[in-house]
Short mmCIF file of C-alpha atoms in Angstrom, two decimals:
data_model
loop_
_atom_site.label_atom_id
_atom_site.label_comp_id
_atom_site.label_asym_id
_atom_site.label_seq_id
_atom_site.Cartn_x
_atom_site.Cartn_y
_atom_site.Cartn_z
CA UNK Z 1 0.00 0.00 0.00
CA UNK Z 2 1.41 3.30 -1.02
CA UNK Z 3 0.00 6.73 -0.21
CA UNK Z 4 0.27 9.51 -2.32
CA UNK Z 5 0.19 12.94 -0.90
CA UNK Z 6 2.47 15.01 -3.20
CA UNK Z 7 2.05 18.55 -3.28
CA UNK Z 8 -0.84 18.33 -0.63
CA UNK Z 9 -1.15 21.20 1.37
CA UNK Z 10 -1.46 19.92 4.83
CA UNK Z 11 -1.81 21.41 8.34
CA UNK Z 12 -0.79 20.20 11.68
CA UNK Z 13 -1.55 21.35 14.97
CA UNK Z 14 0.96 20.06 17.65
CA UNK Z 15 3.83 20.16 15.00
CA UNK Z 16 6.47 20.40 17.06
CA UNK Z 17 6.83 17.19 19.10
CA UNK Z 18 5.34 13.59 19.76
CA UNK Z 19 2.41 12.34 17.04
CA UNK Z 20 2.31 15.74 15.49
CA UNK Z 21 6.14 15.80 14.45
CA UNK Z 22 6.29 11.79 13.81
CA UNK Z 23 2.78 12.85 11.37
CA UNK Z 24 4.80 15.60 9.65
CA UNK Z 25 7.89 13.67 8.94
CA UNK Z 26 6.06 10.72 7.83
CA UNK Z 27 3.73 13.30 5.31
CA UNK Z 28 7.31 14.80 4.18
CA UNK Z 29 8.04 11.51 3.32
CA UNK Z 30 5.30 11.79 0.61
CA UNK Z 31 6.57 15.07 -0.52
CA UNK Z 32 3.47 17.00 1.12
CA UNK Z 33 3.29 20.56 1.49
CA UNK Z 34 3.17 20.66 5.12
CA UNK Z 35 2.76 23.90 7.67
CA UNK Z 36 3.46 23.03 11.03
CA UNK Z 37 1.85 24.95 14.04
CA UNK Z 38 3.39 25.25 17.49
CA UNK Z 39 4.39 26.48 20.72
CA UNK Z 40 8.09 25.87 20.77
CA UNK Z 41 10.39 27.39 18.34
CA UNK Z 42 13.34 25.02 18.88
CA UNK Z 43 11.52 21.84 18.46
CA UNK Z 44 9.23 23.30 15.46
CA UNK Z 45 12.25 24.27 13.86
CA UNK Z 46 13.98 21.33 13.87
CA UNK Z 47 11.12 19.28 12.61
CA UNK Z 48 10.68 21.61 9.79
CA UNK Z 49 14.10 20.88 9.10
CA UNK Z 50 14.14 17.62 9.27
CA UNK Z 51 10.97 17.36 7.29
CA UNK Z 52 12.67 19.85 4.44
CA UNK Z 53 15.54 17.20 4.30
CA UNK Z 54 13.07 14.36 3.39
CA UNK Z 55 10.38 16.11 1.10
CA UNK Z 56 12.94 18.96 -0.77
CA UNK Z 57 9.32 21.01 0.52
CA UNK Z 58 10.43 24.44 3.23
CA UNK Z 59 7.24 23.64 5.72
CA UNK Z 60 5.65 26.93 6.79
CA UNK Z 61 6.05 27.22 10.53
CA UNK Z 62 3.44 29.02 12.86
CA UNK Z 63 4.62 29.30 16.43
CA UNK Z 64 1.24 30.36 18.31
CA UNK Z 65 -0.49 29.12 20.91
CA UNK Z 66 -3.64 28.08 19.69
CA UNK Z 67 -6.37 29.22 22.49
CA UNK Z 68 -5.21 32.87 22.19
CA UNK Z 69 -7.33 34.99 20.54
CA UNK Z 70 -6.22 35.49 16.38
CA UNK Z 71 -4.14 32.65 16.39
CA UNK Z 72 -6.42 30.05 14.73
CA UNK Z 73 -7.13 32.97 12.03
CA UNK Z 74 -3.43 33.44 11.81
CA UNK Z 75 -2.81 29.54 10.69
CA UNK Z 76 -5.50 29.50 7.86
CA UNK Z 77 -4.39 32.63 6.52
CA UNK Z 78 -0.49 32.09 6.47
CA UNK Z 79 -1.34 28.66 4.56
CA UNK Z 80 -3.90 30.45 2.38
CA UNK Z 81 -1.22 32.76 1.61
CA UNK Z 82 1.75 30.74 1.38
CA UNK Z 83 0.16 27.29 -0.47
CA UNK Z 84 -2.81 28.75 -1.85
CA UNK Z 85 -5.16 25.45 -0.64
CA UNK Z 86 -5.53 23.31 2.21
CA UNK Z 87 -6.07 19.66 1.53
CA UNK Z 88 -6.05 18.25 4.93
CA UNK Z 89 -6.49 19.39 8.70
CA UNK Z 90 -4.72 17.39 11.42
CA UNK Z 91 -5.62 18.34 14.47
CA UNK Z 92 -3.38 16.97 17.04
CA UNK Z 93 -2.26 20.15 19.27
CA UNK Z 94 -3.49 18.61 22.84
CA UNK Z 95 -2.04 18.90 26.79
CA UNK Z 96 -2.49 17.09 29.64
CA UNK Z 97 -3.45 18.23 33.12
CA UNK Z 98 -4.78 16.45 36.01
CA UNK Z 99 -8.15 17.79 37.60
CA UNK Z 100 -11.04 16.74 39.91
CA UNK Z 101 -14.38 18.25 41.04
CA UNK Z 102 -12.96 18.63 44.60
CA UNK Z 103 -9.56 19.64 43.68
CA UNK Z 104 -8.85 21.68 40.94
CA UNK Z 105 -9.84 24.98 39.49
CA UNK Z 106 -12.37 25.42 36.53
CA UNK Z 107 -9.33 26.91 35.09
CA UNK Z 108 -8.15 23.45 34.20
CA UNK Z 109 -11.21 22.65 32.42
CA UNK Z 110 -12.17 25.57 30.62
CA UNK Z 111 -8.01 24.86 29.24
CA UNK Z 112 -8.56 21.43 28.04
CA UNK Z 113 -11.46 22.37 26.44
CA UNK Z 114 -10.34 25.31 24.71
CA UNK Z 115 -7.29 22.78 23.37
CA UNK Z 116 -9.14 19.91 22.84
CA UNK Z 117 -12.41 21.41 21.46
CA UNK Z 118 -12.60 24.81 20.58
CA UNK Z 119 -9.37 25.11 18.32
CA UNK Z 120 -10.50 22.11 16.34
CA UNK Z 121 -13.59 23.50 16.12
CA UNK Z 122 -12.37 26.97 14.84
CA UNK Z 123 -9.78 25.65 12.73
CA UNK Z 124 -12.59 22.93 11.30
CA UNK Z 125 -14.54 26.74 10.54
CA UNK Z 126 -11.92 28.33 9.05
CA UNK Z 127 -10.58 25.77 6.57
CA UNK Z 128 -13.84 24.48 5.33
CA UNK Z 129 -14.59 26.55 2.55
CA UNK Z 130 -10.66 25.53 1.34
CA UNK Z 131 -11.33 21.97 2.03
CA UNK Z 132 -14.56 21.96 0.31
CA UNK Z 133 -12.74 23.62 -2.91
CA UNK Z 134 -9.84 20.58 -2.58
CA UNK Z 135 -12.44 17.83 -1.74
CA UNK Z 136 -10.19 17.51 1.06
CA UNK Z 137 -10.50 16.16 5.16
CA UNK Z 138 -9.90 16.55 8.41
CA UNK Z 139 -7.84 13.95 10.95
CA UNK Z 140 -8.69 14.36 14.98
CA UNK Z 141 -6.90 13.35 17.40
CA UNK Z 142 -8.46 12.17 19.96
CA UNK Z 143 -8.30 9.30 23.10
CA UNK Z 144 -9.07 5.89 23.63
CA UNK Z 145 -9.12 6.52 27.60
CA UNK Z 146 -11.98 8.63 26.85
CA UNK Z 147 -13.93 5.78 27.45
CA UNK Z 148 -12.35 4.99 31.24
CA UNK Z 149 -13.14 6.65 34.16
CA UNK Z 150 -9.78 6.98 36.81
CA UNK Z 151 -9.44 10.04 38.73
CA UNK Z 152 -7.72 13.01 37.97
CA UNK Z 153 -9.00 12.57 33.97
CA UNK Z 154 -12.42 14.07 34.40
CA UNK Z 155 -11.68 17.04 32.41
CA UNK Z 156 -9.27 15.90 29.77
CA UNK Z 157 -11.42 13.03 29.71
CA UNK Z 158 -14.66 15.51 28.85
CA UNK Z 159 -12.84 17.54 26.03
CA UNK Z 160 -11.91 14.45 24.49
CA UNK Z 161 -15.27 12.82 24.28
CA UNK Z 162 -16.60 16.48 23.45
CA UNK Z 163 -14.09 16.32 20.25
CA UNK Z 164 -15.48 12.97 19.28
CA UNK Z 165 -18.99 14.17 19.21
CA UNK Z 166 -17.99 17.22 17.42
CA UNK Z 167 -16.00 15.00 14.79
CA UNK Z 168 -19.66 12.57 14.04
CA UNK Z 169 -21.52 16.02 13.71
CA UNK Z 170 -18.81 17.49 11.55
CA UNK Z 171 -18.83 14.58 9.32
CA UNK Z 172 -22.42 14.74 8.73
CA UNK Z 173 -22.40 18.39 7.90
CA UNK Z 174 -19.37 18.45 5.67
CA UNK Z 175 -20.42 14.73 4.04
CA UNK Z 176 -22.44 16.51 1.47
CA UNK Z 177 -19.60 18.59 0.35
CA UNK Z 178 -17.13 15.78 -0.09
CA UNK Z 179 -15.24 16.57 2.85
CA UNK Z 180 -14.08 14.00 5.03
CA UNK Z 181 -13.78 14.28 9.42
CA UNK Z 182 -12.56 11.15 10.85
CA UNK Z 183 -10.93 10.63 14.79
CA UNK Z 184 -8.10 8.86 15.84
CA UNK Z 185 -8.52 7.40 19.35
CA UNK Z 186 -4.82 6.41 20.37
CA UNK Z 187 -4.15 4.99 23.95
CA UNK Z 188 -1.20 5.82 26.32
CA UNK Z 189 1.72 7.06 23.95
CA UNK Z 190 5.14 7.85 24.45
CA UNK Z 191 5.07 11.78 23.90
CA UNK Z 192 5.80 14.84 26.31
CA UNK Z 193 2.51 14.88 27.73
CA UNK Z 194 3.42 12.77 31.59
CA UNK Z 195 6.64 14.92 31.25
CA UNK Z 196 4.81 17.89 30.59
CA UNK Z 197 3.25 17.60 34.48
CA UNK Z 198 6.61 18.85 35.80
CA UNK Z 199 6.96 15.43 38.00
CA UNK Z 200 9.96 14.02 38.52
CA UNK Z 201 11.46 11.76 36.09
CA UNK Z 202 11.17 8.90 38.66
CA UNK Z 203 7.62 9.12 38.90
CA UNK Z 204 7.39 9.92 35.06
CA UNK Z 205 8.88 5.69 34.80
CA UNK Z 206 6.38 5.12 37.78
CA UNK Z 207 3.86 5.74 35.67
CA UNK Z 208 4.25 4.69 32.85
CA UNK Z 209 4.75 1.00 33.94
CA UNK Z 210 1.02 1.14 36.01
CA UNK Z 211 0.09 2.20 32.55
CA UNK Z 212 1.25 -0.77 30.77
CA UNK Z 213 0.65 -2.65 33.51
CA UNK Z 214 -3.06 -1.93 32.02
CA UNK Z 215 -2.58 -2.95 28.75
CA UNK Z 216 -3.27 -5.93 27.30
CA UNK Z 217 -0.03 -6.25 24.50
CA UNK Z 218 1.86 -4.85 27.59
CA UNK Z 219 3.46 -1.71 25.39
CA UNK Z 220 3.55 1.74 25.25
CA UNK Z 221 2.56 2.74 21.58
CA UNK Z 222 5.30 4.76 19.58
CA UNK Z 223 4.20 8.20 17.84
CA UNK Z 224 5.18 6.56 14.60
CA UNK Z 225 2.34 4.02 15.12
CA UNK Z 226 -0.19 6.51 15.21
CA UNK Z 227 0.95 8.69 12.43
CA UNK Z 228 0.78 5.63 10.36
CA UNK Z 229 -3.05 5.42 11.42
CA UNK Z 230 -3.10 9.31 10.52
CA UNK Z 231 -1.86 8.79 7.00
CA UNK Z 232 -4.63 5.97 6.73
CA UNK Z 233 -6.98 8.11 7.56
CA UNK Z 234 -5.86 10.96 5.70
CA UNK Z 235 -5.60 9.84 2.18
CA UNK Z 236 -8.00 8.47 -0.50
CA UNK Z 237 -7.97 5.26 -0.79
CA UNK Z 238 -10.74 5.16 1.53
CA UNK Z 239 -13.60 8.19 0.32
CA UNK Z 240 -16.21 6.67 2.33
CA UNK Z 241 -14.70 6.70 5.67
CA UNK Z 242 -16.23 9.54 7.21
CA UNK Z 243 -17.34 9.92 10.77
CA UNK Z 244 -15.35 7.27 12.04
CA UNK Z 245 -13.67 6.52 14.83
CA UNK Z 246 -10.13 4.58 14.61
CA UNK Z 247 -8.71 3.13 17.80
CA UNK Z 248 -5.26 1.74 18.27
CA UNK Z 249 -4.39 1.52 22.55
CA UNK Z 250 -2.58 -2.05 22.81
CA UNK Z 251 -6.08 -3.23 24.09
CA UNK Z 252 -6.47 -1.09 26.84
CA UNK Z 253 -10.18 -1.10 27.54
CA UNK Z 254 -10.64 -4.90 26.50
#
């Protein structure tokens, strides 16, 4: 199976580490036209690099972050100007934080689901009349824990079944224009997102083996799993996939 994405204009959220830079290496590999959004210059810059050195394509870069006001305006219209289409959305800029009703502020909540919800559904807003001109689609990222319940997940638990939802309704709005909106539901993945809790690196391992403790194949997935799952979902070999939901979590919830 070969996918073809030359000279598709392509952007991702989250660009700049874990399953968004893994995605945007792998797309380079298909000599895509990629723009890569993120919040840290470093790492987005070195991805675009490494992605230039596989594709012979410069990837726009957009370092924003994503809930603050103009910046999901700011993406569409840099591609618009820079590519002149967009053929496909990925949606994969995400954070974690631990909350509970008892313990946290509604600060954490109303964060994760600004990340997890509003931005996608913005940037969904924004891009649709360009994806509608390229017959193009739209890849979410999304969570297979979505359907546990463990404390401390309530709210990144509730943004990431609110993105589902949002992804089904999408798909049956946009179906009609031959635009695709799929979801990818991975499980616990090796990415920045434990580190990002500022714990200590001790406790990072300790949790990550009670995680795969969990799991039924006993491994962490890689972020080059999932962006293989992306590119499934992403090109068009399958045009009736729409509304879907794509899981891949080692058999977590089995």
């Amino acid at each position: 199976m070969e996918f073809n994405f030359e000279n598709k204009v392509i952007i991702i959220t989250g660009g700049s580490s874990g399953i968004g830079a893994e995605t945007a290496k792998m797309f380079a590999q298909y000599k895509a036209k990629l723009c890569l959004v993120g919040r840290n210059e470093s790492r987005l810059q070195n991805v675009a690099q490494h992605c230039e050195l596989i594709s012979g394509n410069v990837p726009l870069c957009i370092l924003v972050d994503l809930i603050q006001a103009g910046s999901c305006e700011k993406v569409i219209t840099k591609t618009v100007e820079k590519f002149k289409r967009i053929d496909i959305l990925v949606n994969c800029a995400g954070k974690l934080k631990l909350g509970t009703l008892h313990e946290s502020d509604i600060d954490v909540f109303d964060e994760l689901m600004a990340i997890h919800l509003r931005v996608p559904y913005y940037l969904t807003q924004l891009a649709s009349p360009h994806l509608i001109k390229s017959k193009g689609n739209i890849v979410n990222i999304g969570s297979s824990y979505l359907e546990r319940y463990k404390p401390g997940l309530l709210p990144y638990n509730v943004s990431k079944n609110a993105l589902e939802k949002f992804t089904r309704h999408a798909a049956m709005e946009m179906v009609t224009e031959g635009v695709r909106v799929n979801i990818i539901n991975p499980g616990m993945t090796r990415t920045n997102l434990i580190h990002n809790l500022n714990i200590d690196e001790g406790d990072v391992n300790y949790a990550y083996d009670n995680l795969i403790a969990e799991l039924g194949l006993k491994k962490i997935l890689e972020p080059k799993e999932v962006a293989k799952l992306i590119l499934l979902a992403a090109c068009d070999m399958m045009p009736n996939m729409t509304g879907s939901s794509l899981k891949i979590d080692g058999a977590v919830i089995v």
